[in-house]
Coordinates of C-alpha atoms and ligand atoms in Angstrom, one line a residue:
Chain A
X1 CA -14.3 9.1 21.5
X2 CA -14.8 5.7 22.8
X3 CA -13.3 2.6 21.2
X4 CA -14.1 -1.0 21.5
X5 CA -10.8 -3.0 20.4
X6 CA -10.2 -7.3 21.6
X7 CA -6.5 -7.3 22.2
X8 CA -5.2 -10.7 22.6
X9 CA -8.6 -11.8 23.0
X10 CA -9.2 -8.7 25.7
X11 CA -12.2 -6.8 24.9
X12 CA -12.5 -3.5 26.1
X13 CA -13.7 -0.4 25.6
X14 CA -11.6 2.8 26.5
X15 CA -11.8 6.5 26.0
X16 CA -9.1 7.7 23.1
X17 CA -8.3 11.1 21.2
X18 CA -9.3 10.5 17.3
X19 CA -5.4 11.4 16.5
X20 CA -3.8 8.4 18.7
X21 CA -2.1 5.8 16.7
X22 CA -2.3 2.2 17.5
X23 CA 0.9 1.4 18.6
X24 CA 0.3 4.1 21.3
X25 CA -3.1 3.0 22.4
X26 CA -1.4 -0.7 22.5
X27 CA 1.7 0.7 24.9
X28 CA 0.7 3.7 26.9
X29 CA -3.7 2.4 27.1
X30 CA -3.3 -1.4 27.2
X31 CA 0.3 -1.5 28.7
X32 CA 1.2 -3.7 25.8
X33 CA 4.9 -2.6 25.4
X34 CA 6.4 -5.8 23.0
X35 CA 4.9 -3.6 19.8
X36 CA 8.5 -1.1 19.5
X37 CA 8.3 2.0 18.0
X38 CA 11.2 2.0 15.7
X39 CA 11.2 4.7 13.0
X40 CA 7.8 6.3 13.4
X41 CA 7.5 6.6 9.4
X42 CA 6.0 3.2 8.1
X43 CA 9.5 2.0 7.3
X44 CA 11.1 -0.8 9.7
X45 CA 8.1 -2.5 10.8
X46 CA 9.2 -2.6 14.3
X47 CA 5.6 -1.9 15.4
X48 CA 4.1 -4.7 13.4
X49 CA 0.5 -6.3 15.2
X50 CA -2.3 -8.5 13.2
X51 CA -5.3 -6.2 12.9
X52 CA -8.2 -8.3 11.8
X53 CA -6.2 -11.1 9.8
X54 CA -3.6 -9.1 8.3
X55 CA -0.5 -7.7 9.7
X56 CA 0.0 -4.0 9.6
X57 CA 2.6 -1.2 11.3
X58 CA 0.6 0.4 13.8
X59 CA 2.1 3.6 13.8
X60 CA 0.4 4.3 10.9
X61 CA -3.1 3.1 11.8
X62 CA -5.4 5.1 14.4
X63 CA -6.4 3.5 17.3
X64 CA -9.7 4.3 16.2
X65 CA -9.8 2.7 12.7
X66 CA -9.8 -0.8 14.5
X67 CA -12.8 0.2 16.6
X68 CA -15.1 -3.0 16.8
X69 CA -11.4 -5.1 15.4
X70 CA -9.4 -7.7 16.9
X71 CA -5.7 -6.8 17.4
X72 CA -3.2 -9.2 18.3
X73 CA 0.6 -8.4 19.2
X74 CA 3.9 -10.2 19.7
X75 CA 2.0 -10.9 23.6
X76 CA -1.0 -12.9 22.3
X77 CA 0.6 -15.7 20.5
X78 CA 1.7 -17.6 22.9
X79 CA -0.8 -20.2 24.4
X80 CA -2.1 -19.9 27.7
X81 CA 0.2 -22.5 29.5
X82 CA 3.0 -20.5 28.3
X83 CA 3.7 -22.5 24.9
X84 CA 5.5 -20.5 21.9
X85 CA 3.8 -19.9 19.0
X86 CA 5.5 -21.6 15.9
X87 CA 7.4 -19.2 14.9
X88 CA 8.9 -17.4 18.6
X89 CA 10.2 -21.2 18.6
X90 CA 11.5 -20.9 15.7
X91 CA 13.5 -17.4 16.3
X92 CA 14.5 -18.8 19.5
X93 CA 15.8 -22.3 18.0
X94 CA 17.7 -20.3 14.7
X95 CA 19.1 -17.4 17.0
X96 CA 17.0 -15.1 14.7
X97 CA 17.6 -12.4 16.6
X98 CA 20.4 -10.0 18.0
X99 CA 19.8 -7.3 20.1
X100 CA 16.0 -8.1 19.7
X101 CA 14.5 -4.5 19.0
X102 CA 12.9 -5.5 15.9
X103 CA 12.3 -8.8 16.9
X104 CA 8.5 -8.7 18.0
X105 CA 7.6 -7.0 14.7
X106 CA 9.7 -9.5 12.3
X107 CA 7.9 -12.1 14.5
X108 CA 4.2 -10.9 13.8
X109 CA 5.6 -9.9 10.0
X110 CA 6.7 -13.6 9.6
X111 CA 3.0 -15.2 10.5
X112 CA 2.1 -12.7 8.0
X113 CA 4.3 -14.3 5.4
X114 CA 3.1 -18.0 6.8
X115 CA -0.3 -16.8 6.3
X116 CA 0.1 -16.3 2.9
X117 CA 2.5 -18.7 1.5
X118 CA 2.7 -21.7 3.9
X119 CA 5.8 -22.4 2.5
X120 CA 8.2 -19.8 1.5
X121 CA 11.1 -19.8 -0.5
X122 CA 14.3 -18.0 0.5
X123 CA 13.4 -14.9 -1.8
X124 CA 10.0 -15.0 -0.6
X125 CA 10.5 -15.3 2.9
X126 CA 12.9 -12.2 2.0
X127 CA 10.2 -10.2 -0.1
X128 CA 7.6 -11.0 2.6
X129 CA 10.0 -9.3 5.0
X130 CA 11.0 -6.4 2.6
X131 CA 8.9 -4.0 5.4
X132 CA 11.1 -5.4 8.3
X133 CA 14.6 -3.5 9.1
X134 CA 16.8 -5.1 11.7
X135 CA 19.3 -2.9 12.2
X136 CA 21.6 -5.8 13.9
X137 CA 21.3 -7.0 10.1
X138 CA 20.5 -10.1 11.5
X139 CA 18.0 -11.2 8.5
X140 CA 20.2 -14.4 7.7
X141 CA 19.1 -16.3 10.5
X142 CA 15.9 -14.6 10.4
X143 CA 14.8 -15.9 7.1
X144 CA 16.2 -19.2 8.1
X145 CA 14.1 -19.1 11.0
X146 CA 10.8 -18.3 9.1
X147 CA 12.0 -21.4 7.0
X148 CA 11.8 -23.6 10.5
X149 CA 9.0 -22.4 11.2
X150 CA 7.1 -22.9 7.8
X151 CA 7.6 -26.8 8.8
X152 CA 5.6 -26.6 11.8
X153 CA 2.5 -26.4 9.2
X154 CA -0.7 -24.1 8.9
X155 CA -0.5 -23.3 12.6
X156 CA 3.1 -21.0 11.9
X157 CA 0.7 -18.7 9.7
X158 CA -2.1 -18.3 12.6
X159 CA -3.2 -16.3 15.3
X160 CA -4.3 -17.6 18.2
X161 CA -8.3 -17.7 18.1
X162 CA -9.0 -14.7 20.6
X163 CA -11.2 -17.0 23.2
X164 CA -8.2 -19.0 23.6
X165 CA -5.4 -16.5 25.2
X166 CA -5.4 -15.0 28.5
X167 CA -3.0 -11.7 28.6
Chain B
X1 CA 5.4 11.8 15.6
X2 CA 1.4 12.3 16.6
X3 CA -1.1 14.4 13.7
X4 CA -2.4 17.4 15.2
X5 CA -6.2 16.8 16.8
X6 CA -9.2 16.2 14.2
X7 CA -12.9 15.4 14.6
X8 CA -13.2 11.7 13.4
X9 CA -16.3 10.3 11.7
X10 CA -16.9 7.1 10.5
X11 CA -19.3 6.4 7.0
X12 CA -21.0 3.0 6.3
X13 CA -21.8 4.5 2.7
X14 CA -21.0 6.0 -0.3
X15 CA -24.3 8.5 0.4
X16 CA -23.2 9.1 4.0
X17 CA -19.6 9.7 2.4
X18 CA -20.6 12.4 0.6
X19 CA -23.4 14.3 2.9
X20 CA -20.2 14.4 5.2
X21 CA -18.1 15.8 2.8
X22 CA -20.6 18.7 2.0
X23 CA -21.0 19.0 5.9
X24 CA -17.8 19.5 6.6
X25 CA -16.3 21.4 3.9
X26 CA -12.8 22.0 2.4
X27 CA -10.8 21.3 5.9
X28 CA -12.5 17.5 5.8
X29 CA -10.2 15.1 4.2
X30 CA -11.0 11.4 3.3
X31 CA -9.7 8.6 5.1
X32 CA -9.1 5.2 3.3
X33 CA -6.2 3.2 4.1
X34 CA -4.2 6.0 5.8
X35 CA -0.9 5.2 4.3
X36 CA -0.7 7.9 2.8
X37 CA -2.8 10.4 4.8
X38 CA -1.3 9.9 7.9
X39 CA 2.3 9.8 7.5
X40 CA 1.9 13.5 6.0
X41 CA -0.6 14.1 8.6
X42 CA 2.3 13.0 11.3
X43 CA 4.9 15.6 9.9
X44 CA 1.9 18.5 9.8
X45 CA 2.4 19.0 6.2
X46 CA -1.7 18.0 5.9
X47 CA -4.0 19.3 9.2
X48 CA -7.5 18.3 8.2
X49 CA -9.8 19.1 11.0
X50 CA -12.2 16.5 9.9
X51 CA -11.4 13.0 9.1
X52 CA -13.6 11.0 7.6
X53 CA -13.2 7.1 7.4
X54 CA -14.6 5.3 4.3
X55 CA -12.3 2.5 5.5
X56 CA -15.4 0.3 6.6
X57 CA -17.6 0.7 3.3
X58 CA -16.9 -2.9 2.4
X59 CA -18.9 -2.7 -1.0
X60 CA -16.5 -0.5 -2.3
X61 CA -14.1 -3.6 -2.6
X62 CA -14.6 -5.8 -5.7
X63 CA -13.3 -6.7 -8.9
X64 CA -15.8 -7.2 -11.7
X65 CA -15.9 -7.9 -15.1
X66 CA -18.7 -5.3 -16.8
X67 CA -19.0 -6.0 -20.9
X68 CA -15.6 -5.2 -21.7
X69 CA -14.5 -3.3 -19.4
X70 CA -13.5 -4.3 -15.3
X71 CA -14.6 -2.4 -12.8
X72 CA -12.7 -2.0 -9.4
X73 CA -14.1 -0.8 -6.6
X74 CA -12.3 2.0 -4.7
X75 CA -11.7 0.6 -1.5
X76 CA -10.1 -2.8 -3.2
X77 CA -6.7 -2.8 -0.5
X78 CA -4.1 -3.2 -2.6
X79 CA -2.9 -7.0 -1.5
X80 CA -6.9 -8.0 -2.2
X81 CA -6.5 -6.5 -6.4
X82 CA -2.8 -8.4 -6.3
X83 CA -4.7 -11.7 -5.0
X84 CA -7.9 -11.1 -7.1
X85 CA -8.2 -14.0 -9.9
X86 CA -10.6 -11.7 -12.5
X87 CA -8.0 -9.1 -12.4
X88 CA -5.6 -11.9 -13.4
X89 CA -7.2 -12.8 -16.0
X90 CA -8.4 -9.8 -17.7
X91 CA -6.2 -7.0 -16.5
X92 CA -2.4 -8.9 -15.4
X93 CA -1.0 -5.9 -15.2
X94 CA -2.8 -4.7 -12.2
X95 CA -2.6 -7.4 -9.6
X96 CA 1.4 -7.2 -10.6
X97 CA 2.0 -3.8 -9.9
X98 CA -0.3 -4.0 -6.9
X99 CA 2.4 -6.5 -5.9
X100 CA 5.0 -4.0 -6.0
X101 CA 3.2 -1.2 -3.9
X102 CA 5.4 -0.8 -0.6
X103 CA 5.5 -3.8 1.6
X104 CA 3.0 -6.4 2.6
X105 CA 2.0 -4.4 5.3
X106 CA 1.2 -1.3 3.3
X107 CA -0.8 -3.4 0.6
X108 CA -2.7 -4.7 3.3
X109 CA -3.9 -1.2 4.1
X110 CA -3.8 1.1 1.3
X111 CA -6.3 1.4 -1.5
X112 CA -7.1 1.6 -4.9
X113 CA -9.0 4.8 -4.9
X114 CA -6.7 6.8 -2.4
X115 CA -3.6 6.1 -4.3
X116 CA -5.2 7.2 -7.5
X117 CA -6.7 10.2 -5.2
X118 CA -3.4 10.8 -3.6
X119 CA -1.8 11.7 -7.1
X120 CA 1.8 11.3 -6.4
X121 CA 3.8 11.1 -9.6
X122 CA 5.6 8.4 -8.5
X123 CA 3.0 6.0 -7.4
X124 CA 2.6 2.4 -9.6
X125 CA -1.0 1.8 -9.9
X126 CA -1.7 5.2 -11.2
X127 CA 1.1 4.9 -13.9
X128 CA -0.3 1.1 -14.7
X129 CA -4.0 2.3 -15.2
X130 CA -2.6 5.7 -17.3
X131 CA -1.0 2.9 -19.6
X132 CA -4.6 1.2 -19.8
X133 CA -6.3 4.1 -20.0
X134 CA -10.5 3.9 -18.6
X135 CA -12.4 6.0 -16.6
X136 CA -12.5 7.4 -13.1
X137 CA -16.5 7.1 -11.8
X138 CA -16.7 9.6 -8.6
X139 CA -19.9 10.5 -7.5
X140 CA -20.8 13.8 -5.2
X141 CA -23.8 15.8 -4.5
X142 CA -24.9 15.6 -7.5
X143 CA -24.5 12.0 -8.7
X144 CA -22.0 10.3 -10.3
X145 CA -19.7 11.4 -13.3
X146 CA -17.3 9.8 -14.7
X147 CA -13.7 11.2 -15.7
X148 CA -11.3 9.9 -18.2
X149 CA -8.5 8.7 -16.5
X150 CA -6.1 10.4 -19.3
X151 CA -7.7 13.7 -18.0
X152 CA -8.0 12.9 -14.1
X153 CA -4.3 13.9 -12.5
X154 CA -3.5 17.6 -13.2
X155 CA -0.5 17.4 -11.4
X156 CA 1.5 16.9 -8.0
X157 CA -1.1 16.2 -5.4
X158 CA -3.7 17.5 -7.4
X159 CA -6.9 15.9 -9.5
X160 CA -9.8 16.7 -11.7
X161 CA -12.0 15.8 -8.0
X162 CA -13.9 18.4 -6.3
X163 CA -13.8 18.6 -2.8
X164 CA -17.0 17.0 -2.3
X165 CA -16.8 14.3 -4.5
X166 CA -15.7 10.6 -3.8
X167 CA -13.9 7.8 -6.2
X168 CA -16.2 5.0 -6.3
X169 CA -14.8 2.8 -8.8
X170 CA -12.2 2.8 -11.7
X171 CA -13.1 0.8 -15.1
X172 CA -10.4 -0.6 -17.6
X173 CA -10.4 -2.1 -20.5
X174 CA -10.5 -6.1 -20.5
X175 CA -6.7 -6.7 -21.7
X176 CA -6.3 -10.3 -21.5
X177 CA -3.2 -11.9 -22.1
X178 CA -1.9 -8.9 -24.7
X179 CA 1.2 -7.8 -24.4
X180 CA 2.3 -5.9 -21.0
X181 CA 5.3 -4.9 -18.5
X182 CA 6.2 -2.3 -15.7
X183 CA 9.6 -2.1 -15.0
X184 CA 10.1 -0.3 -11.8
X185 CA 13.8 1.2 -10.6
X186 CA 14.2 1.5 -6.5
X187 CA 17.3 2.0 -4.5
X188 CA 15.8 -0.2 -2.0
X189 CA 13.1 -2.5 -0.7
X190 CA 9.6 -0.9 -0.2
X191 CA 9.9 2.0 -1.8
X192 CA 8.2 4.2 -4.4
X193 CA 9.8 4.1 -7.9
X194 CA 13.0 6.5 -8.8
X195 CA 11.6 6.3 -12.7
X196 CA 9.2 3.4 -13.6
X197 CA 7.5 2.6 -17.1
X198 CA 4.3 0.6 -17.7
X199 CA 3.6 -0.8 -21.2
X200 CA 0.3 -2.1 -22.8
X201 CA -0.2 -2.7 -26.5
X202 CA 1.8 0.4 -27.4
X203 CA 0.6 2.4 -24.4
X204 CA 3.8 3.9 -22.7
X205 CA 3.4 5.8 -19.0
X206 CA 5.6 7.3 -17.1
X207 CA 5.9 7.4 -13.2
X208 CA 8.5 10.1 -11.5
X209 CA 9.0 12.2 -14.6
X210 CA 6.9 14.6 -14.4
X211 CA 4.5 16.5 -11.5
X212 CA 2.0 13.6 -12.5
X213 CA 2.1 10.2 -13.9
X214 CA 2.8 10.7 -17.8
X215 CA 2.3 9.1 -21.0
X216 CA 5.5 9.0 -22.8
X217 CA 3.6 10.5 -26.3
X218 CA 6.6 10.7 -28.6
X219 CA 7.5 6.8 -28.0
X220 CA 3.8 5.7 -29.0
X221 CA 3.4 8.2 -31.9
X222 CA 6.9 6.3 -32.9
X223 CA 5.2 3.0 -32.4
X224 CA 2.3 3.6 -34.1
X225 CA 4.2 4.7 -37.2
X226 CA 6.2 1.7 -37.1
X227 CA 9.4 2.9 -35.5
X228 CA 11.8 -0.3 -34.0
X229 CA 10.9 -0.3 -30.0
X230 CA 14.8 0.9 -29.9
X231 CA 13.9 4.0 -31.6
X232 CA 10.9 4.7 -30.1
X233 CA 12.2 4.2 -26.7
X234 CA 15.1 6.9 -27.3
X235 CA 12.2 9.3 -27.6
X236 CA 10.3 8.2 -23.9
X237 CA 11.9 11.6 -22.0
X238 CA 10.8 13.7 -24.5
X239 CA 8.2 16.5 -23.2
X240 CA 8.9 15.4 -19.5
X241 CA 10.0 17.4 -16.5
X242 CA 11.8 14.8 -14.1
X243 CA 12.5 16.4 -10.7
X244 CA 16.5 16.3 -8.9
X245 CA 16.6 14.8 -5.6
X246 CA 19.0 12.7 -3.6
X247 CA 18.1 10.0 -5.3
X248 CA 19.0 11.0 -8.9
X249 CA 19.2 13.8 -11.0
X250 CA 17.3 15.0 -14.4
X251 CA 19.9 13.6 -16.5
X252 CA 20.0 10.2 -14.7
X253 CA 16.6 10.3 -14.6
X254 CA 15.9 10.6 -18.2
X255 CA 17.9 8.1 -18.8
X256 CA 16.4 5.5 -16.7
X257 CA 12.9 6.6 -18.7
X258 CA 14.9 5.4 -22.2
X259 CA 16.4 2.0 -20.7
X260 CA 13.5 1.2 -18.7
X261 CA 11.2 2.0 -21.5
X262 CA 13.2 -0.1 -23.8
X263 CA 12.8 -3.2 -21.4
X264 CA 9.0 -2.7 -20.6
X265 CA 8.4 -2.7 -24.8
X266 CA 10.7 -5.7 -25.6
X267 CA 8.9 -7.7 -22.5
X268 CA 5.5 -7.0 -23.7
X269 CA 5.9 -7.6 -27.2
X270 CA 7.5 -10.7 -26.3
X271 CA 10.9 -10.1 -26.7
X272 CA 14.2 -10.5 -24.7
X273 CA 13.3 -11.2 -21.0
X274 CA 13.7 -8.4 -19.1
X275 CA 14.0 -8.9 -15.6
X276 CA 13.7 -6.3 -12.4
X277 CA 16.5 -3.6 -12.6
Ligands
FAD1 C1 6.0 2.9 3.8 C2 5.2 3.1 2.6 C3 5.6 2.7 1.3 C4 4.8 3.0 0.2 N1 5.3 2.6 -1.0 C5 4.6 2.8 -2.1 C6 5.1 2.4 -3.4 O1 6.2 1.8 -3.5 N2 4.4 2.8 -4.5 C7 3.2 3.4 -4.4 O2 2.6 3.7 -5.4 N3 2.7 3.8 -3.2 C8 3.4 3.5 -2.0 N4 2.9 3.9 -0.8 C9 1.6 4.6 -0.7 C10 0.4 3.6 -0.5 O3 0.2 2.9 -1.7 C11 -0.8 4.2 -0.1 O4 -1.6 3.2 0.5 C12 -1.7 4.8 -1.2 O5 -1.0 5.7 -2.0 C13 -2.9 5.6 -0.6 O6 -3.9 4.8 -0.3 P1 -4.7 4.8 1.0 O7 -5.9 4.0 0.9 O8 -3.8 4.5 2.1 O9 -5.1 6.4 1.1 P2 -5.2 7.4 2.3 O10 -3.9 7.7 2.8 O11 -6.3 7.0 3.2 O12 -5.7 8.7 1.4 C14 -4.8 9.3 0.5 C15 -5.5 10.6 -0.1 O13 -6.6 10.1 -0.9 C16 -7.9 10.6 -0.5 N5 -8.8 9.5 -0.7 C17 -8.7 8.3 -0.2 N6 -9.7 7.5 -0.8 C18 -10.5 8.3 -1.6 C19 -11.6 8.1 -2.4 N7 -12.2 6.9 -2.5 N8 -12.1 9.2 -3.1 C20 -11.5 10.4 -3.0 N9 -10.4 10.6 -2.3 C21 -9.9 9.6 -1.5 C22 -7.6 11.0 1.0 O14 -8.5 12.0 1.4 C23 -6.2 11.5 0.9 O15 -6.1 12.8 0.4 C24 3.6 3.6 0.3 C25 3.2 4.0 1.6 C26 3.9 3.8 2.7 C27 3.4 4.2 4.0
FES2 S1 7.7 2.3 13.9 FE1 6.1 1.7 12.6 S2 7.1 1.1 10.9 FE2 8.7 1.8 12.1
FES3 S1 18.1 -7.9 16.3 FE1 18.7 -5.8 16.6 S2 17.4 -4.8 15.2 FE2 17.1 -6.8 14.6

């Protein structure tokens, strides 16, 4: 059936089987390969994108549940000249990140957290996460890096507005 | 993992909901927030040939206060009843325990009335609203009805809806600041309870020990007569059937349902601070 879905501010509209999941519409339709595929059971989080506001794994959303949605992933935040979003700054700055497989997922998981709590404490920053797995068991600097990022203010816990980014 | 092909179609109502249902027969299956639907549907242990998505029936979301009762809709995503200020204040025990469902991301997609659908014995908001006790309003072909919720799961994976009916809404009594705790035992983040208890002015119910949710009888018979919240507790496994899996066996199990039942009481009477196991 056909699906309208803004990706990083990219509307389109594309011809999909009912059964195919979100992260695959995101890799294999719109070539977006920074959303990993991790566990393929709701569990690590590795596949995490913003659907409409709120962060979710895409592995376990169809493709065409977000018909008529905005999606963004780890490829839309930052701005168009290049410029990091908050909290890839803030990753890159604390070394929050090892081998980097579950890295574009903790990232989209962390604006999540921002979103909600603006400034986290270590346990929340920690709960927030409790969908994330990083197998490198990196989450110290990871959590320390959500904490840099909170300080960067409201924008940390945002999206890029969809008119803004060019893929 | 990909689900096996299905015909997908999308409802804007609770009317539309239903005609579908009645269209398409036993092999449709509801879709809400998928997260539980879909996993299963990924390892081809469910192959609906007909999905239907009541995902976008936005007026299915709400929290109300109704006399004294509150009613919440069915499609309330579980991060929307743990934000939700009425619910707060009249019902505390259910924006906690939606709190504790999974991980943000889950409660950001899953709902009220497809976790009570789902009837898994070891899901939270069923064994919090068994605890409260209320009603269950689905409505099918024929209109609504509404089903006790002590009478709604009949066991694992299986309720007291027809294959054409839809939840709509679940009421609750107003509880207000009375006494209440749910005291939930995982091995791990973001995961569904090994044994957990929910406790609301001398309700007791059970999740995990049994092939539904549970109310743990012989503790509130105990209370009612006036037995010490130690005594009663040490009678909360009583008439359950806890299954063995890697996780824990019956033994363990049972007594996690004694100590955790202990905890939940002396919380919501008050008593020693009990905090997460
Ligand atoms: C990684 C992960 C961790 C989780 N952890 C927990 C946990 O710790 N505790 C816990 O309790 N749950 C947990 N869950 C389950 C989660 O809460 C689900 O979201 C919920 O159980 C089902 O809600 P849903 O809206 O996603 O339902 P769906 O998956 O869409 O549907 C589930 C079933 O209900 C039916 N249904 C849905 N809505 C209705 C309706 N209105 N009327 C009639 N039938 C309907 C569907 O047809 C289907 O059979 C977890 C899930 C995942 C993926
Ligand atoms: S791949 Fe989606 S949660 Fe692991
Ligand atoms: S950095 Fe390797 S999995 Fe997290």
């Amino acid at each position: 059936m056909q699906v309208s879905i803004t990706v990083n501010g990219q509307p389109r509209t594309d011809e999909v089987e009912p059964r195919l999941l979100l992260a695959h519409y995101l890799r294999e339709v719109r070539g977006l390969t920074a959303t990993n595929i991790g566990c393929d059971t709701t569990s690590c989080g590795a596949c995490t994108v913003v659907v409409d506001g709120l962060t979710v794994k895409s592995c376990t959303v169809l493709a065409v549940q977000t018909d008529g949605g905005q999606v963004t992933t780890l490829e839309g935040l930052a701005g168009p000249d290049g410029e990091l979003h908050p909290v890839q700054r803030a990753f890159r700055e604390e070394h929050g990140l090892q081998c980097g497989f579950c890295t574009p997922g903790m990232v989209m998981a962390a604006i999540g957290v921002l979103a909600d709590n603006p400034d986290p404490s270590d346990r929340e920053v920690r709960e927030g996460l409790e969908g994330n797995l990083c197998r490198c068991t990196g989450y110290h600097n990871i959590v320390r890096a959500v904490q840099a990022a909170a300080k960067a203010g409201p924008a940390a816990g945002q999206v890029p507005q969809a008119q803004e980014v060019q893929a | 993992m990909i689900p096996s092909p299905f015909d997908y179609v999308r409802v804007q109502s609770v009317d539309e909901a239903v005609a579908a249902l009645t269209e398409h027969g036993e092999d449709a299956k509801l879709l809400a927030g998928g997260h539980s639907l879909l996993p299963i549907m990924k390892l081809r242990l469910a192959v609906p040939t007909v999905l239907i998505d009541i995902g976008g029936i936005r007026d299915l979301s709400y929290v109300r206060v109704e006399g004294d009762e509150v009613a919440i809709g069915a499609g309330t995503r579980h991060h929307e009843l743990e934000g939700d200020a009425v619910a707060a204040a009249e019902v505390p025990i259910l924006p906690y325990v939606a709190g504790q469902v999974g991980d943000p991301q889950v409660r950001h997609r899953g709902t009220l009335g497809g976790t009570v659908a789902h009837s898994d014995p070891a899901s939270d908001l069923p064994t919090a609203l068994l605890a409260l006790g209320g009603t269950v309003v689905v409505q099918g072909p024929d209109g609504r009805r509404e089903i006790p919720i002590t009478e709604f799961w009949l066991g694992f994976f299986e309720t007291a809806l027809q294959a054409d009916e839809l939840i709509v809404e679940v009421r609750v009594p107003r509880t207000g600041s009375a006494g209440w705790a749910y005291e939930k035992f995982t091995r791990r983040a973001n995961d569904w309870p090994i044994v957990a208890v929910a406790a609301v002015e001398g309700r007791v119910a059970l999740a995990n020990m049994a092939g539904s949710v549970v109310r743990a009888t012989a503790t509130e018979e105990a209370l009612a007569r006036g037995a010490s919240i130690e005594e009663a507790a040490a009678l909360a496994d009583q008439d359950t059937s806890p299954g063995a899996d890697m996780h824990a066996d019956q033994e363990y199990r049972r007594h996690l349902a004694r100590l955790l039942t202990r905890r939940a009481l002396e919380r919501a009477s008050g008593g020693a601070a009990a905090t997460a196991a």
